Amino acid sequence: MSKLIVNRRSEWANRARAIGLYLDGKKIGAIKNGESKEFDLKPGNYKLKAKIDWCGSQVNDFEIKENEDTKIELTGFSKNKWILPLLIIIQISLLILSTYFDIPDAIMITFSTCILIYILFPISFGRNHYLKLNEI
């Protein structure tokens, strides 16, 4: 029998939550941080989607062939590991520096707005691109 193998990368942002896996619109299970799951499937064409809360991935179409394993990697936004902490450090640095130097309010407001957009976009307009499914 053929298998679908889903590997979830270990990531900081969604570490505590399981991500639901949906095959052809039906939930087949959930996968935890850094976990790998195997599903026995008959050969054919399938659609896989991952969801976490109201966010998810695009639908990934794939074909399972007789006696072959199909491997899919599940990830979130890969740059989140570095970008969000970096933005927070810069924001805190700006706040500290503003007590000693005259930093224009426009810079503070612009940078704070960028951080807010960076945090809110993936869970609003980009919610169906929050997770990525890539065939390996």
PDB file of C-alpha atoms in Angstrom:
ATOM      1  CA  MET A   1       0.000   0.000   0.000  1.00  0.00           C
ATOM      2  CA  SER A   2       1.155   3.551  -0.680  1.00  0.00           C
ATOM      3  CA  LYS A   3       1.823   6.084   2.049  1.00  0.00           C
ATOM      4  CA  LEU A   4       1.521   9.796   2.513  1.00  0.00           C
ATOM      5  CA  ILE A   5       4.230  11.013   4.886  1.00  0.00           C
ATOM      6  CA  VAL A   6       3.831  14.513   6.347  1.00  0.00           C
ATOM      7  CA  ASN A   7       6.832  16.017   8.172  1.00  0.00           C
ATOM      8  CA  ARG A   8       6.294  19.149  10.232  1.00  0.00           C
ATOM      9  CA  ARG A   9       9.319  21.320  10.898  1.00  0.00           C
ATOM     10  CA  SER A  10      10.012  22.362  14.445  1.00  0.00           C
ATOM     11  CA  GLU A  11       9.216  26.076  14.594  1.00  0.00           C
ATOM     12  CA  TRP A  12       9.001  28.707  17.290  1.00  0.00           C
ATOM     13  CA  ALA A  13       5.787  30.487  16.253  1.00  0.00           C
ATOM     14  CA  ASN A  14       3.310  27.582  16.445  1.00  0.00           C
ATOM     15  CA  ARG A  15       5.222  25.317  18.808  1.00  0.00           C
ATOM     16  CA  ALA A  16       2.382  24.694  21.275  1.00  0.00           C
ATOM     17  CA  ARG A  17      -0.373  24.022  18.742  1.00  0.00           C
ATOM     18  CA  ALA A  18      -1.201  21.029  16.576  1.00  0.00           C
ATOM     19  CA  ILE A  19      -1.981  21.632  12.919  1.00  0.00           C
ATOM     20  CA  GLY A  20      -4.967  19.845  11.383  1.00  0.00           C
ATOM     21  CA  LEU A  21      -4.489  17.886   8.152  1.00  0.00           C
ATOM     22  CA  TYR A  22      -7.391  17.676   5.711  1.00  0.00           C
ATOM     23  CA  LEU A  23      -7.416  15.230   2.814  1.00  0.00           C
ATOM     24  CA  ASP A  24     -10.079  15.950   0.190  1.00  0.00           C
ATOM     25  CA  GLY A  25     -11.885  18.172   2.707  1.00  0.00           C
ATOM     26  CA  LYS A  26     -12.001  15.593   5.536  1.00  0.00           C
ATOM     27  CA  LYS A  27      -9.831  15.820   8.631  1.00  0.00           C
ATOM     28  CA  ILE A  28      -7.415  12.896   8.764  1.00  0.00           C
ATOM     29  CA  GLY A  29      -5.463  13.941  11.826  1.00  0.00           C
ATOM     30  CA  ALA A  30      -3.341  16.574  13.503  1.00  0.00           C
ATOM     31  CA  ILE A  31       0.409  16.953  13.602  1.00  0.00           C
ATOM     32  CA  LYS A  32       2.453  18.427  16.454  1.00  0.00           C
ATOM     33  CA  ASN A  33       5.619  20.495  16.311  1.00  0.00           C
ATOM     34  CA  GLY A  34       8.536  18.518  14.818  1.00  0.00           C
ATOM     35  CA  GLU A  35       6.382  15.421  14.328  1.00  0.00           C
ATOM     36  CA  SER A  36       6.079  13.110  11.329  1.00  0.00           C
ATOM     37  CA  LYS A  37       2.840  11.312  10.440  1.00  0.00           C
ATOM     38  CA  GLU A  38       2.170   8.503   7.972  1.00  0.00           C
ATOM     39  CA  PHE A  39      -1.145   7.740   6.316  1.00  0.00           C
ATOM     40  CA  ASP A  40      -1.903   4.655   4.215  1.00  0.00           C
ATOM     41  CA  LEU A  41      -3.685   5.658   1.007  1.00  0.00           C
ATOM     42  CA  LYS A  42      -4.834   3.982  -2.141  1.00  0.00           C
ATOM     43  CA  PRO A  43      -3.216   5.160  -5.383  1.00  0.00           C
ATOM     44  CA  GLY A  44      -4.924   8.194  -6.864  1.00  0.00           C
ATOM     45  CA  ASN A  45      -5.119  11.977  -6.890  1.00  0.00           C
ATOM     46  CA  TYR A  46      -5.677  13.832  -3.630  1.00  0.00           C
ATOM     47  CA  LYS A  47      -5.941  17.357  -2.235  1.00  0.00           C
ATOM     48  CA  LEU A  48      -4.217  18.158   1.049  1.00  0.00           C
ATOM     49  CA  LYS A  49      -4.733  21.250   3.181  1.00  0.00           C
ATOM     50  CA  ALA A  50      -3.335  22.180   6.589  1.00  0.00           C
ATOM     51  CA  LYS A  51      -5.206  24.380   9.077  1.00  0.00           C
ATOM     52  CA  ILE A  52      -4.437  25.996  12.391  1.00  0.00           C
ATOM     53  CA  ASP A  53      -7.256  28.046  13.920  1.00  0.00           C
ATOM     54  CA  TRP A  54      -8.669  30.226  11.109  1.00  0.00           C
ATOM     55  CA  CYS A  55      -5.410  30.195   9.137  1.00  0.00           C
ATOM     56  CA  GLY A  56      -4.227  27.540   6.738  1.00  0.00           C
ATOM     57  CA  SER A  57      -2.341  26.597   3.633  1.00  0.00           C
ATOM     58  CA  GLN A  58      -3.167  26.547  -0.027  1.00  0.00           C
ATOM     59  CA  VAL A  59      -4.653  23.281  -1.265  1.00  0.00           C
ATOM     60  CA  ASN A  60      -1.833  21.001  -2.388  1.00  0.00           C
ATOM     61  CA  ASP A  61      -2.748  18.619  -5.234  1.00  0.00           C
ATOM     62  CA  PHE A  62      -0.660  15.468  -5.405  1.00  0.00           C
ATOM     63  CA  GLU A  63      -0.755  11.980  -6.845  1.00  0.00           C
ATOM     64  CA  ILE A  64      -0.011   8.774  -4.993  1.00  0.00           C
ATOM     65  CA  LYS A  65       1.303   5.955  -7.146  1.00  0.00           C
ATOM     66  CA  GLU A  66       1.184   2.229  -6.418  1.00  0.00           C
ATOM     67  CA  ASN A  67       3.732   1.170  -3.749  1.00  0.00           C
ATOM     68  CA  GLU A  68       5.347   4.631  -3.594  1.00  0.00           C
ATOM     69  CA  ASP A  69       5.611   6.989  -0.661  1.00  0.00           C
ATOM     70  CA  THR A  70       4.762  10.666  -1.117  1.00  0.00           C
ATOM     71  CA  LYS A  71       6.549  12.994   1.295  1.00  0.00           C
ATOM     72  CA  ILE A  72       5.252  16.452   2.141  1.00  0.00           C
ATOM     73  CA  GLU A  73       6.897  19.031   4.379  1.00  0.00           C
ATOM     74  CA  LEU A  74       4.688  21.329   6.444  1.00  0.00           C
ATOM     75  CA  THR A  75       6.096  24.693   7.517  1.00  0.00           C
ATOM     76  CA  GLY A  76       4.922  28.054   8.714  1.00  0.00           C
ATOM     77  CA  PHE A  77       6.470  31.337   7.657  1.00  0.00           C
ATOM     78  CA  SER A  78      10.138  30.293   7.764  1.00  0.00           C
ATOM     79  CA  LYS A  79      11.561  33.783   8.338  1.00  0.00           C
ATOM     80  CA  ASN A  80       9.415  34.297  11.442  1.00  0.00           C
ATOM     81  CA  LYS A  81      12.122  32.692  13.545  1.00  0.00           C
ATOM     82  CA  TRP A  82      14.454  35.647  12.910  1.00  0.00           C
ATOM     83  CA  ILE A  83      12.393  38.580  11.695  1.00  0.00           C
ATOM     84  CA  LEU A  84       9.898  38.970  14.539  1.00  0.00           C
ATOM     85  CA  PRO A  85      12.485  38.836  17.360  1.00  0.00           C
ATOM     86  CA  LEU A  86      14.725  41.208  15.379  1.00  0.00           C
ATOM     87  CA  LEU A  87      11.864  43.688  14.898  1.00  0.00           C
ATOM     88  CA  ILE A  88      11.020  43.547  18.599  1.00  0.00           C
ATOM     89  CA  ILE A  89      14.667  44.149  19.569  1.00  0.00           C
ATOM     90  CA  ILE A  90      14.858  47.138  17.209  1.00  0.00           C
ATOM     91  CA  GLN A  91      11.590  48.549  18.597  1.00  0.00           C
ATOM     92  CA  ILE A  92      12.777  48.224  22.202  1.00  0.00           C
ATOM     93  CA  SER A  93      16.125  49.771  21.235  1.00  0.00           C
ATOM     94  CA  LEU A  94      14.338  52.709  19.631  1.00  0.00           C
ATOM     95  CA  LEU A  95      12.235  53.204  22.750  1.00  0.00           C
ATOM     96  CA  ILE A  96      15.327  53.169  24.971  1.00  0.00           C
ATOM     97  CA  LEU A  97      17.267  55.462  22.643  1.00  0.00           C
ATOM     98  CA  SER A  98      14.353  57.897  22.497  1.00  0.00           C
ATOM     99  CA  THR A  99      14.847  58.639  26.187  1.00  0.00           C
ATOM    100  CA  TYR A 100      18.423  59.802  25.523  1.00  0.00           C
ATOM    101  CA  PHE A 101      18.153  61.197  21.999  1.00  0.00           C
ATOM    102  CA  ASP A 102      15.539  63.154  20.114  1.00  0.00           C
ATOM    103  CA  ILE A 103      14.168  60.533  17.709  1.00  0.00           C
ATOM    104  CA  PRO A 104      11.378  61.918  15.517  1.00  0.00           C
ATOM    105  CA  ASP A 105       7.906  60.593  16.278  1.00  0.00           C
ATOM    106  CA  ALA A 106       7.468  59.787  12.591  1.00  0.00           C
ATOM    107  CA  ILE A 107      10.227  57.159  12.814  1.00  0.00           C
ATOM    108  CA  MET A 108       8.694  55.590  15.923  1.00  0.00           C
ATOM    109  CA  ILE A 109       5.199  55.542  14.429  1.00  0.00           C
ATOM    110  CA  THR A 110       6.409  54.195  11.071  1.00  0.00           C
ATOM    111  CA  PHE A 111       8.403  51.397  12.649  1.00  0.00           C
ATOM    112  CA  SER A 112       5.569  50.475  15.047  1.00  0.00           C
ATOM    113  CA  THR A 113       3.135  50.394  12.111  1.00  0.00           C
ATOM    114  CA  CYS A 114       5.469  48.094  10.157  1.00  0.00           C
ATOM    115  CA  ILE A 115       5.633  45.665  13.077  1.00  0.00           C
ATOM    116  CA  LEU A 116       1.852  45.727  13.439  1.00  0.00           C
ATOM    117  CA  ILE A 117       1.347  45.040   9.717  1.00  0.00           C
ATOM    118  CA  TYR A 118       3.958  42.261   9.817  1.00  0.00           C
ATOM    119  CA  ILE A 119       2.087  40.578  12.677  1.00  0.00           C
ATOM    120  CA  LEU A 120      -1.482  41.119  11.436  1.00  0.00           C
ATOM    121  CA  PHE A 121      -1.172  40.437   7.685  1.00  0.00           C
ATOM    122  CA  PRO A 122      -0.543  36.655   7.911  1.00  0.00           C
ATOM    123  CA  ILE A 123      -3.539  36.141  10.204  1.00  0.00           C
ATOM    124  CA  SER A 124      -5.905  38.332   8.190  1.00  0.00           C
ATOM    125  CA  PHE A 125      -5.501  38.861   4.437  1.00  0.00           C
ATOM    126  CA  GLY A 126      -2.734  36.252   4.141  1.00  0.00           C
ATOM    127  CA  ARG A 127      -4.466  33.640   6.269  1.00  0.00           C
ATOM    128  CA  ASN A 128      -4.598  31.038   3.461  1.00  0.00           C
ATOM    129  CA  HIS A 129      -0.843  31.380   2.980  1.00  0.00           C
ATOM    130  CA  TYR A 130       0.065  31.131   6.672  1.00  0.00           C
ATOM    131  CA  LEU A 131       1.201  27.507   6.303  1.00  0.00           C
ATOM    132  CA  LYS A 132       3.126  25.913   3.433  1.00  0.00           C
ATOM    133  CA  LEU A 133       2.882  22.368   2.107  1.00  0.00           C
ATOM    134  CA  ASN A 134       5.784  21.352  -0.118  1.00  0.00           C
ATOM    135  CA  GLU A 135       6.224  17.988  -1.786  1.00  0.00           C
ATOM    136  CA  ILE A 136       9.726  16.659  -1.220  1.00  0.00           C
TER     137      ILE A 136
END
